[in-house]
Coordinates of C-alpha atoms in Angstrom, one line a residue:
Chain P
M194 CA 92.2 127.6 86.4
A195 CA 93.3 128.6 90.1
D196 CA 91.9 125.2 91.3
R197 CA 94.7 123.3 90.8
P198 CA 97.3 124.9 93.4
T199 CA 94.8 125.3 96.0
T200 CA 94.0 122.0 96.4
A201 CA 97.5 121.5 96.4
A202 CA 98.1 124.0 99.2
A203 CA 94.9 122.1 101.2
Y204 CA 96.8 118.9 101.1
R205 CA 100.4 120.6 102.4
A206 CA 98.6 122.2 105.0
L207 CA 97.1 119.3 106.6
L208 CA 100.7 117.6 106.4
G209 CA 102.1 120.4 107.9
A210 CA 99.6 120.6 110.6
Q211 CA 100.5 116.6 111.4
L212 CA 104.0 117.2 111.5
R213 CA 103.5 120.1 113.9
A214 CA 100.9 118.4 116.3
Q215 CA 103.5 115.0 116.9
T216 CA 106.8 117.2 117.1
Q217 CA 105.2 118.6 119.8
Y218 CA 106.0 116.0 122.3
R219 CA 109.7 115.0 121.8
F220 CA 110.3 112.5 124.1
S221 CA 107.4 110.7 122.7
F222 CA 108.7 111.4 119.3
A223 CA 111.8 110.2 119.7
L224 CA 111.1 106.9 121.0
D225 CA 108.4 106.6 118.6
T226 CA 110.4 107.0 115.6
A227 CA 113.1 104.4 117.4
A228 CA 110.6 101.9 118.3
S229 CA 109.0 101.8 115.1
A230 CA 112.8 101.4 113.3
L231 CA 113.1 98.0 115.1
I232 CA 109.4 97.0 114.7
T233 CA 110.2 97.5 111.3
L234 CA 112.6 95.2 111.1
L235 CA 111.3 92.5 113.1
D236 CA 110.0 90.3 110.2
V237 CA 113.3 90.1 108.9
V238 CA 114.4 89.4 112.1
S239 CA 111.8 86.4 113.1
V240 CA 113.1 84.7 109.6
L241 CA 117.1 85.1 111.0
V242 CA 115.8 83.4 114.3
L243 CA 113.6 80.2 112.7
F244 CA 116.8 79.8 110.6
R245 CA 118.4 79.3 114.0
V246 CA 116.8 76.1 114.5
T247 CA 115.8 74.8 111.0
P248 CA 118.5 75.2 107.8
A249 CA 115.3 75.2 105.3
L250 CA 111.8 75.9 105.1
A251 CA 109.7 74.4 102.4
G252 CA 113.1 73.8 101.1
F253 CA 114.2 76.8 100.3
S254 CA 117.5 78.0 102.3
F255 CA 118.0 81.0 104.5
T256 CA 119.2 83.6 101.8
D257 CA 116.4 82.5 99.6
S258 CA 114.0 83.3 102.2
L259 CA 115.4 86.1 103.4
L260 CA 115.0 87.7 99.6
I261 CA 111.6 86.9 100.0
A262 CA 111.1 88.0 103.1
G263 CA 112.8 91.5 101.7
L264 CA 110.4 91.9 98.9
A265 CA 107.9 91.0 100.7
N266 CA 108.8 93.8 104.0
A267 CA 109.7 96.3 101.3
A268 CA 106.3 96.0 99.4
F269 CA 104.3 96.3 102.8
Q270 CA 106.5 99.1 104.1
L271 CA 105.9 101.3 100.6
C272 CA 102.5 100.7 100.9
D273 CA 102.1 102.0 104.3
M274 CA 104.0 104.8 103.9
C275 CA 101.1 105.9 101.2
V276 CA 97.7 104.3 102.4
G277 CA 98.2 102.5 106.1
N278 CA 96.1 105.2 107.4
I279 CA 93.5 103.7 105.9
D280 CA 93.6 101.5 108.6
T281 CA 91.9 104.7 111.1
M282 CA 88.7 104.3 108.5
R283 CA 86.9 102.3 110.7
E284 CA 87.2 105.0 113.5
Y285 CA 86.3 107.8 111.7
I286 CA 83.0 105.7 110.7
R287 CA 82.1 104.5 114.4
T288 CA 82.7 108.0 115.4
G289 CA 80.6 109.6 113.0
R290 CA 83.8 112.0 112.0
F291 CA 83.4 110.7 108.5
D292 CA 80.1 113.0 108.1
A293 CA 82.9 115.8 108.4
V294 CA 85.7 114.4 105.7
L295 CA 83.1 113.8 103.1
L296 CA 81.8 117.8 103.8
R297 CA 85.2 119.0 102.4
P298 CA 85.6 119.9 99.1
L299 CA 88.8 117.4 98.7
R300 CA 88.3 114.0 97.8
V301 CA 87.6 111.1 100.4
L302 CA 90.8 109.0 99.8
P303 CA 93.0 111.4 99.9
Q304 CA 92.0 113.2 102.4
L305 CA 92.5 110.3 104.7
V306 CA 95.9 109.5 103.5
F307 CA 96.9 113.1 104.6
G308 CA 94.9 113.4 107.4
D309 CA 97.1 110.9 109.8
F310 CA 100.2 111.1 107.7
S311 CA 103.2 110.1 109.9
P312 CA 106.8 110.9 108.9
R313 CA 108.3 108.4 110.4
R314 CA 106.7 105.9 107.3
I315 CA 109.6 107.3 105.2
G316 CA 112.0 106.0 107.4
R317 CA 110.4 102.8 108.0
A318 CA 109.9 102.5 103.7
A319 CA 114.0 103.5 103.4
Q320 CA 114.8 101.1 105.9
A321 CA 113.2 98.3 104.3
L322 CA 115.0 98.9 100.8
V323 CA 118.1 98.8 102.7
V324 CA 117.2 95.1 103.8
L325 CA 115.8 94.6 100.5
V326 CA 119.0 95.5 98.8
V327 CA 121.4 93.6 101.5
A328 CA 118.8 90.0 101.1
L329 CA 119.7 90.7 97.1
S330 CA 123.7 90.9 97.9
L331 CA 123.1 87.7 100.0
A332 CA 121.6 85.6 97.3
D333 CA 122.8 84.2 94.5
V334 CA 121.2 86.3 91.3
T335 CA 122.6 86.1 88.3
W336 CA 121.8 89.4 86.9
T337 CA 119.9 90.1 83.5
P338 CA 118.0 93.1 82.4
A339 CA 115.0 91.6 82.7
R340 CA 115.7 90.7 86.2
T341 CA 116.8 94.6 86.9
V342 CA 113.4 95.6 85.6
L343 CA 111.6 93.0 87.6
V344 CA 113.6 94.3 91.0
V345 CA 112.2 97.9 90.7
I346 CA 108.8 96.6 90.2
A347 CA 108.1 94.3 92.2
P348 CA 107.9 96.2 95.2
L349 CA 106.0 98.8 93.8
S350 CA 103.5 96.3 92.4
G351 CA 103.4 94.4 96.1
A352 CA 102.5 97.8 97.2
V353 CA 99.6 98.3 95.2
I354 CA 98.0 94.6 95.4
F355 CA 98.8 95.3 99.7
G356 CA 97.2 99.1 98.9
A357 CA 94.3 97.6 97.2
V358 CA 93.4 94.9 100.7
F359 CA 93.9 97.9 102.6
V360 CA 91.5 99.9 100.7
A361 CA 88.9 96.9 99.2
G362 CA 89.5 96.0 103.9
S363 CA 88.7 99.0 105.4
T364 CA 85.6 99.4 103.6
T365 CA 83.9 96.7 105.4
A366 CA 83.4 99.4 107.9
F367 CA 80.7 100.9 106.0
W368 CA 78.3 98.1 106.6
F369 CA 79.9 96.6 110.1
V370 CA 80.4 99.4 112.2
E371 CA 82.1 96.6 114.7
S372 CA 83.9 95.5 112.5
G373 CA 87.1 96.1 114.4
E374 CA 90.3 93.8 113.9
F375 CA 88.5 91.6 111.3
A376 CA 90.2 93.5 108.1
N377 CA 93.6 93.0 109.7
A378 CA 93.3 89.1 109.3
F379 CA 93.9 90.0 105.1
T380 CA 96.0 93.9 105.9
Y381 CA 98.7 92.4 108.4
G382 CA 97.6 88.9 108.1
G383 CA 98.6 89.3 104.4
R384 CA 102.1 90.7 105.2
D385 CA 102.9 87.7 107.6
F386 CA 101.8 85.5 104.5
T387 CA 104.0 86.9 102.1
I388 CA 107.2 86.4 104.3
Y389 CA 107.5 83.2 103.7
P390 CA 107.7 80.4 101.0
V391 CA 103.7 79.6 100.0
G392 CA 104.6 76.0 100.0
I393 CA 104.2 75.9 104.0
Y394 CA 100.8 77.1 104.1
P395 CA 97.9 73.9 103.8
G396 CA 96.5 73.9 100.1
W397 CA 93.2 75.7 100.6
F398 CA 94.8 77.9 103.0
R399 CA 97.1 78.6 100.0
A400 CA 94.8 78.8 97.6
V401 CA 92.7 81.8 99.1
F402 CA 95.8 84.0 100.4
A403 CA 98.3 83.6 97.3
Y404 CA 96.0 82.9 94.6
S405 CA 92.6 84.1 95.1
L406 CA 94.3 87.5 96.6
G407 CA 96.7 87.4 94.9
F408 CA 99.5 87.9 97.8
A409 CA 102.0 85.1 95.8
F410 CA 102.8 87.5 93.5
V411 CA 103.8 90.2 96.1
A412 CA 107.4 88.4 97.2
Y413 CA 107.3 84.7 96.3
F414 CA 106.8 84.7 92.6
P415 CA 109.1 87.7 92.0
G416 CA 111.8 85.9 94.9
L417 CA 111.5 83.3 92.0
A418 CA 112.2 84.8 89.1
L419 CA 114.9 86.7 90.5
L420 CA 116.2 83.4 91.6
G421 CA 115.9 81.7 88.4
R422 CA 113.9 78.7 90.1
P423 CA 111.1 77.1 88.8
D424 CA 108.4 77.2 91.5
P425 CA 108.3 73.6 93.4
L426 CA 104.3 73.8 93.6
G427 CA 104.6 73.7 89.6
T428 CA 102.7 76.7 88.9
P429 CA 103.5 77.7 85.1
G430 CA 106.5 79.4 84.4
F431 CA 105.1 82.8 83.5
L432 CA 103.1 83.6 86.9
P433 CA 106.4 84.7 88.0
W434 CA 106.3 88.0 85.9
C435 CA 102.4 88.8 86.6
S436 CA 102.9 91.1 89.2
P437 CA 102.5 94.3 87.8
L438 CA 99.2 92.9 85.8
V439 CA 97.7 91.0 89.3
A440 CA 98.2 95.1 91.0
V441 CA 96.1 96.4 88.1
L442 CA 93.3 93.5 88.7
A443 CA 93.5 94.1 92.5
A444 CA 93.7 98.0 92.2
T445 CA 90.5 98.1 89.8
A446 CA 88.7 96.0 92.1
A447 CA 89.6 97.8 95.3
A448 CA 88.4 100.9 93.5
L449 CA 85.0 99.5 92.9
V450 CA 84.4 98.4 96.1
W451 CA 85.4 101.4 97.5
R452 CA 82.9 103.8 95.7
V453 CA 80.4 101.2 96.3
G454 CA 81.1 101.5 100.3
V455 CA 81.3 105.2 100.5
R456 CA 77.7 105.5 98.5
H457 CA 76.5 102.7 101.2
Y458 CA 77.5 105.2 104.0
R459 CA 74.7 106.3 106.5
S460 CA 76.2 108.3 109.1
T461 CA 75.7 106.9 112.8
G462 CA 75.2 110.0 114.4
S463 CA 75.9 110.0 118.3
Chain F
M17 CA 99.5 99.9 157.4
G18 CA 98.1 96.3 156.5
T19 CA 97.2 96.8 152.9
V20 CA 96.7 93.0 152.0
S21 CA 94.1 93.0 155.0
T22 CA 92.2 95.6 153.7
V23 CA 92.3 94.3 150.4
L24 CA 91.0 90.8 151.2
S25 CA 88.1 92.4 153.8
P26 CA 84.7 91.1 152.8
P27 CA 83.2 94.5 151.4
A28 CA 86.9 95.1 149.5
L29 CA 86.3 91.9 148.0
R30 CA 82.7 92.6 147.2
T31 CA 83.7 95.5 145.5
G32 CA 86.3 94.0 143.6
M33 CA 83.8 91.0 142.4
A34 CA 81.2 93.6 141.4
L35 CA 83.8 95.8 139.2
A36 CA 85.1 92.2 137.5
G37 CA 81.7 91.4 137.1
A38 CA 81.2 95.5 135.1
G39 CA 84.2 94.8 133.3
F40 CA 83.0 91.5 132.0
R41 CA 79.5 92.8 131.2
R42 CA 80.8 95.4 129.1
W43 CA 83.2 93.5 127.1
A44 CA 80.0 91.4 126.3
T45 CA 78.6 94.1 125.3
Y46 CA 80.5 94.3 121.8
R47 CA 79.5 91.1 120.3
Q48 CA 80.5 92.0 117.0
A49 CA 84.0 93.2 117.2
M50 CA 84.6 89.9 119.3
L51 CA 83.8 87.8 116.4
A52 CA 85.6 89.6 114.4
G53 CA 89.0 89.4 116.4
A54 CA 88.2 86.0 117.3
F55 CA 88.1 85.6 113.4
T56 CA 91.5 87.5 112.7
N57 CA 93.3 85.1 115.8
T58 CA 92.0 82.6 113.9
V59 CA 93.4 83.5 110.6
F60 CA 96.6 84.7 112.2
G61 CA 96.4 81.0 113.5
F62 CA 96.5 78.9 110.5
L63 CA 99.5 81.1 108.9
R64 CA 101.5 80.7 112.2
T65 CA 100.9 77.1 112.4
S66 CA 102.0 76.7 108.8
V67 CA 105.2 78.5 109.7
M68 CA 106.0 76.5 112.7
L69 CA 105.2 73.3 111.1
A70 CA 107.6 73.8 108.3
V71 CA 110.2 74.8 111.1
A72 CA 109.8 71.1 112.6
A73 CA 109.7 69.8 109.6
G74 CA 113.2 71.0 108.3
A75 CA 114.3 70.7 112.2
G76 CA 114.1 66.9 111.5
G77 CA 110.6 66.7 114.0
V78 CA 111.7 68.7 117.1
A79 CA 112.7 72.2 117.0
A80 CA 114.3 73.6 120.2
G81 CA 112.9 70.8 122.4
Y82 CA 109.4 71.2 120.8
R83 CA 107.7 68.7 118.4
G84 CA 105.2 69.5 115.7
P85 CA 102.1 69.2 117.6
Q86 CA 103.7 71.0 120.9
L87 CA 104.1 74.1 118.2
A88 CA 100.8 74.2 116.9
T89 CA 99.6 74.3 120.6
Y90 CA 101.8 77.1 121.2
V91 CA 100.4 78.9 118.2
W92 CA 96.9 78.4 119.1
V93 CA 97.4 79.0 122.5
G94 CA 99.2 82.0 121.7
Q95 CA 96.5 83.6 119.5
G96 CA 93.9 82.9 122.2
L97 CA 95.9 84.5 125.2
L98 CA 96.4 87.7 123.2
A99 CA 92.5 88.8 123.9
V100 CA 92.9 87.1 127.5
V101 CA 95.9 89.3 128.6
Q102 CA 95.2 92.3 125.9
L103 CA 98.4 92.6 124.9
W104 CA 97.7 95.6 122.6
G105 CA 95.4 98.4 122.6
W106 CA 94.9 99.2 126.2
T107 CA 94.9 103.4 126.1
E108 CA 92.1 104.0 128.8
L109 CA 94.1 105.2 131.8
S110 CA 96.2 107.5 129.8
D111 CA 93.4 108.6 127.6
R112 CA 91.9 109.9 131.3
V113 CA 95.0 111.6 132.2
R114 CA 95.2 113.6 129.0
T115 CA 91.3 114.6 129.2
G116 CA 91.4 115.0 133.2
D117 CA 88.8 112.1 133.7
V118 CA 90.8 110.7 135.8
Q119 CA 90.6 112.7 138.8
S120 CA 87.0 111.1 139.7
D121 CA 89.8 107.6 139.4
L122 CA 91.3 109.2 142.4
L123 CA 88.4 110.6 144.4
R124 CA 86.4 107.2 144.6
P125 CA 87.5 104.7 147.5
V126 CA 89.1 102.1 146.0
H127 CA 93.1 102.0 145.2
P128 CA 92.8 102.7 141.2
V129 CA 95.3 100.2 140.9
L130 CA 93.3 97.6 142.0
S131 CA 89.8 99.5 140.6
Y132 CA 91.1 98.6 137.3
L133 CA 93.0 95.6 138.0
A134 CA 89.5 94.0 139.0
A135 CA 88.1 95.4 135.8
D136 CA 90.5 93.9 133.9
L137 CA 90.1 90.8 135.1
G138 CA 86.4 90.9 134.5
R139 CA 87.7 91.6 130.8
A140 CA 89.8 89.0 130.8
A141 CA 87.3 86.3 132.5
F142 CA 84.9 87.3 128.9
A143 CA 87.9 86.9 126.9
L144 CA 88.2 83.8 128.3
C145 CA 85.3 82.4 127.6
S146 CA 85.0 84.0 123.8
R147 CA 88.4 85.0 122.1
F148 CA 90.3 82.2 123.7
V149 CA 87.7 79.2 122.9
L150 CA 87.0 80.0 119.4
P151 CA 90.4 80.1 118.0
M152 CA 91.3 76.9 120.0
V153 CA 87.8 75.2 119.0
V154 CA 89.4 75.7 114.9
G155 CA 92.7 75.2 115.9
L156 CA 91.7 71.7 117.5
I157 CA 89.5 70.8 114.5
A158 CA 92.4 71.7 112.2
F159 CA 95.6 70.8 113.5
D160 CA 96.7 68.0 115.5
L161 CA 97.2 70.1 118.8
Y162 CA 99.5 68.7 121.8
L163 CA 97.0 68.1 125.0
P164 CA 98.3 68.2 128.4
H165 CA 99.2 64.7 129.4
R166 CA 99.2 65.3 133.2
P167 CA 96.1 66.2 134.4
A168 CA 97.2 68.5 136.9
T169 CA 98.3 70.7 133.6
Y170 CA 95.2 72.0 133.4
P171 CA 94.4 74.0 137.1
L172 CA 98.1 74.6 136.3
F173 CA 97.6 76.3 132.6
L174 CA 94.6 78.3 134.7
L175 CA 96.5 79.7 137.1
S176 CA 99.4 80.3 135.0
M177 CA 96.8 82.4 132.7
L178 CA 95.5 84.5 136.2
F179 CA 99.4 85.8 136.6
A180 CA 100.3 86.6 132.7
T181 CA 96.8 88.6 132.9
V182 CA 97.8 90.1 136.0
V183 CA 101.8 90.8 134.6
S184 CA 100.5 92.3 131.2
F185 CA 97.8 94.0 133.7
G186 CA 101.3 95.6 135.2
V187 CA 102.9 96.7 132.1
R188 CA 99.9 98.3 130.4
Y189 CA 99.2 99.8 133.5
L190 CA 102.9 101.4 133.9
V191 CA 102.9 103.0 130.4
N192 CA 99.8 104.1 130.7
L193 CA 101.0 105.9 134.0
T194 CA 103.7 107.8 131.9
A195 CA 101.2 110.1 130.6
F196 CA 101.2 111.7 133.6
W197 CA 104.8 113.1 132.8
L198 CA 104.8 112.7 129.0
L199 CA 100.7 113.5 128.2
D200 CA 101.2 112.1 124.5
I201 CA 102.2 108.5 125.5
R202 CA 102.4 107.2 121.6
G203 CA 106.5 106.5 121.8
V204 CA 105.7 104.5 124.9
I205 CA 103.2 102.4 123.2
M206 CA 105.3 101.7 120.4
A207 CA 108.2 100.9 122.8
W208 CA 105.4 98.4 124.2
L209 CA 104.4 97.2 120.9
L210 CA 108.0 96.1 120.1
C211 CA 108.7 94.3 123.1
S212 CA 105.3 92.7 123.3
N213 CA 105.9 91.6 120.0
A214 CA 109.4 90.5 120.1
L215 CA 109.6 89.4 123.6
T216 CA 106.6 88.1 125.2
G217 CA 106.9 84.8 122.4
M218 CA 104.4 86.3 120.1
Y219 CA 106.7 86.4 117.0
F220 CA 109.1 83.1 117.8
P221 CA 109.3 80.9 121.0
I222 CA 111.4 82.0 123.5
A223 CA 113.3 79.0 123.3
F224 CA 114.1 79.7 119.7
L225 CA 116.7 82.2 121.0
P226 CA 120.3 81.7 122.1
G227 CA 120.6 80.4 125.9
W228 CA 121.8 83.8 127.2
A229 CA 118.9 85.6 125.5
Q230 CA 116.6 83.5 127.2
A231 CA 118.1 83.9 130.6
V232 CA 118.0 87.4 130.1
L233 CA 114.4 87.6 129.1
W234 CA 112.8 85.1 131.5
Y235 CA 114.4 86.3 135.2
A236 CA 115.5 90.1 134.0
T237 CA 111.9 91.2 132.4
P238 CA 108.0 90.5 132.5
F239 CA 107.5 89.9 128.9
P240 CA 108.0 86.0 128.8
S241 CA 105.5 85.7 131.6
I242 CA 102.9 87.1 129.7
L243 CA 102.7 84.6 127.0
Q244 CA 105.3 82.0 126.8
A245 CA 105.0 81.2 130.4
P246 CA 101.2 79.9 129.9
V247 CA 101.9 78.2 126.4
D248 CA 105.5 76.4 128.0
V249 CA 103.1 75.1 130.9
V250 CA 100.2 74.2 128.6
V251 CA 102.3 72.0 126.4
E252 CA 104.2 70.7 129.2
R253 CA 107.6 71.4 127.9
G254 CA 110.4 69.9 130.4
T255 CA 109.4 68.1 133.7
A256 CA 106.5 68.8 136.2
G257 CA 109.4 70.4 138.6
H258 CA 110.5 73.1 135.1
Q259 CA 106.8 73.5 135.3
A260 CA 106.5 75.1 139.0
T261 CA 109.6 76.6 137.9
V262 CA 107.6 78.9 135.4
L263 CA 104.8 79.7 137.8
A264 CA 107.3 80.5 140.3
V265 CA 109.0 83.2 138.3
Q266 CA 105.6 84.6 136.7
G267 CA 104.2 84.7 140.4
C268 CA 107.1 86.9 141.4
W269 CA 106.7 89.4 138.1
A270 CA 102.9 89.2 138.9
A271 CA 103.9 90.9 142.3
V272 CA 106.6 92.9 141.0
M273 CA 104.5 94.4 138.5
L274 CA 101.6 95.2 141.0
A275 CA 104.0 96.9 143.3
A276 CA 105.5 98.8 141.1
A277 CA 102.1 100.2 139.3
V278 CA 101.2 101.1 143.4
V279 CA 104.2 103.3 143.7
V280 CA 104.6 104.8 140.2
Q281 CA 100.9 105.4 141.2
R282 CA 101.3 107.7 144.2
R283 CA 104.5 109.3 142.5
A284 CA 102.2 110.0 140.0
E285 CA 99.6 111.6 141.2
R286 CA 101.6 114.0 142.6
R287 CA 102.3 115.2 138.8
L288 CA 98.6 115.8 138.4
V289 CA 97.2 118.5 136.4
V290 CA 93.9 118.7 135.6
Q291 CA 93.0 119.2 132.1
G292 CA 90.1 120.9 130.3
G293 CA 88.0 123.4 132.2

């Protein structure tokens, strides 16, 4: 019965220790916060820069593209806030520190997430939501009850899809210890992919990223539904509303891969 | 005191070559990581080329003076160069400052800036043979890339890559040296990450920015010299005269960054506190 409060206290202690450690070096902390706030804006800034030299991207105007970029950014930052740390897992595996994680009487995934938490991630996510609100106010959206629900659900399901890719990607380190940046192709690559209308990508590349990995459901399809535009690529009209379903599927698949990966783990030793 | 003649003396050059060779072999050991990195660069090559070609199509064929194939080359050369100039993730020196290991660098008879530079050039040579070539081959097969028309462009491109590596090394070295004052350089690394993404030509060509911003970046900061410069040389942007100007700007920045590294190193040594015990 006393089990639950103790677990929560353990996570609180992990989080508190991280916060204290990172605020020890004040100058570094301040610079870190400021620079990472600007980096979060970079995706949206690059859309602005590209539209300085072109009036449209694959038939999408500036405000339409900005809405897609805003949705993608909000989803990515929400995901990064929660599970972005999983990125460091390959270091845990390579150095053998993962042994210590497995030995503690806490669940593995939450430990990794809370053990390296940076408070600036909350700020980043908040900033991304502000950008999304600005993009929504600029875009030509006719609000209906269904679209109001969608605009809340879309960043959340997008974040779950990104989270699934992050978790599944991190498991490659269980099999290939020096897998290095391999997973980045799909995590950060996925972020870049979702910023733009999927029509700009060549056919097979689109088939892999947009439909097989589900990245079209992060921002492109919800964006179409919000704008009330049919897909210029001619996909069925119900797809733009399917993001939550895809998120559930992605999360289930990632959970399975993670479980297999952890069982497969053999310490690297040193 | 004839520093330049000391650096260029035969024994010093031999030491430099030996350090460069060691740098090459050290990085050649991690083949799996190299392949993983090249794979990621290739995926990003596809992503960014798609964006750039859509921009060129939207702009009616020419965007800020670049045609479609030139933009495609910009993307693939950029992805290959990332590893050659090692834009991200070098904290070796600052880690050594934090742990106190840096003291053994200071005891060696070779100046630390030179020994790190030599090792870095060796690393860049390996990256050129692996991380640069692999994505380039894929890019050449998958897209219509712009290839230089003037034969002189090839050697000039090599020179431009050398300058770019030296400028990048200088910036990274200075970023790492801040550890002597700050110990925790997470914030400085983040600031460099921001500059390296937004201001080197990584995220978008510098020419997409307003004219005044371009001038400020090219002449008042070292950032475009790291990535945009070699790309502009290889896609033959402008005349041969423009190519020469780009190389001259890069050469100046390489000299400035190395000089700055030496000066700051001297000041940093006075701050040295050896940790641990």
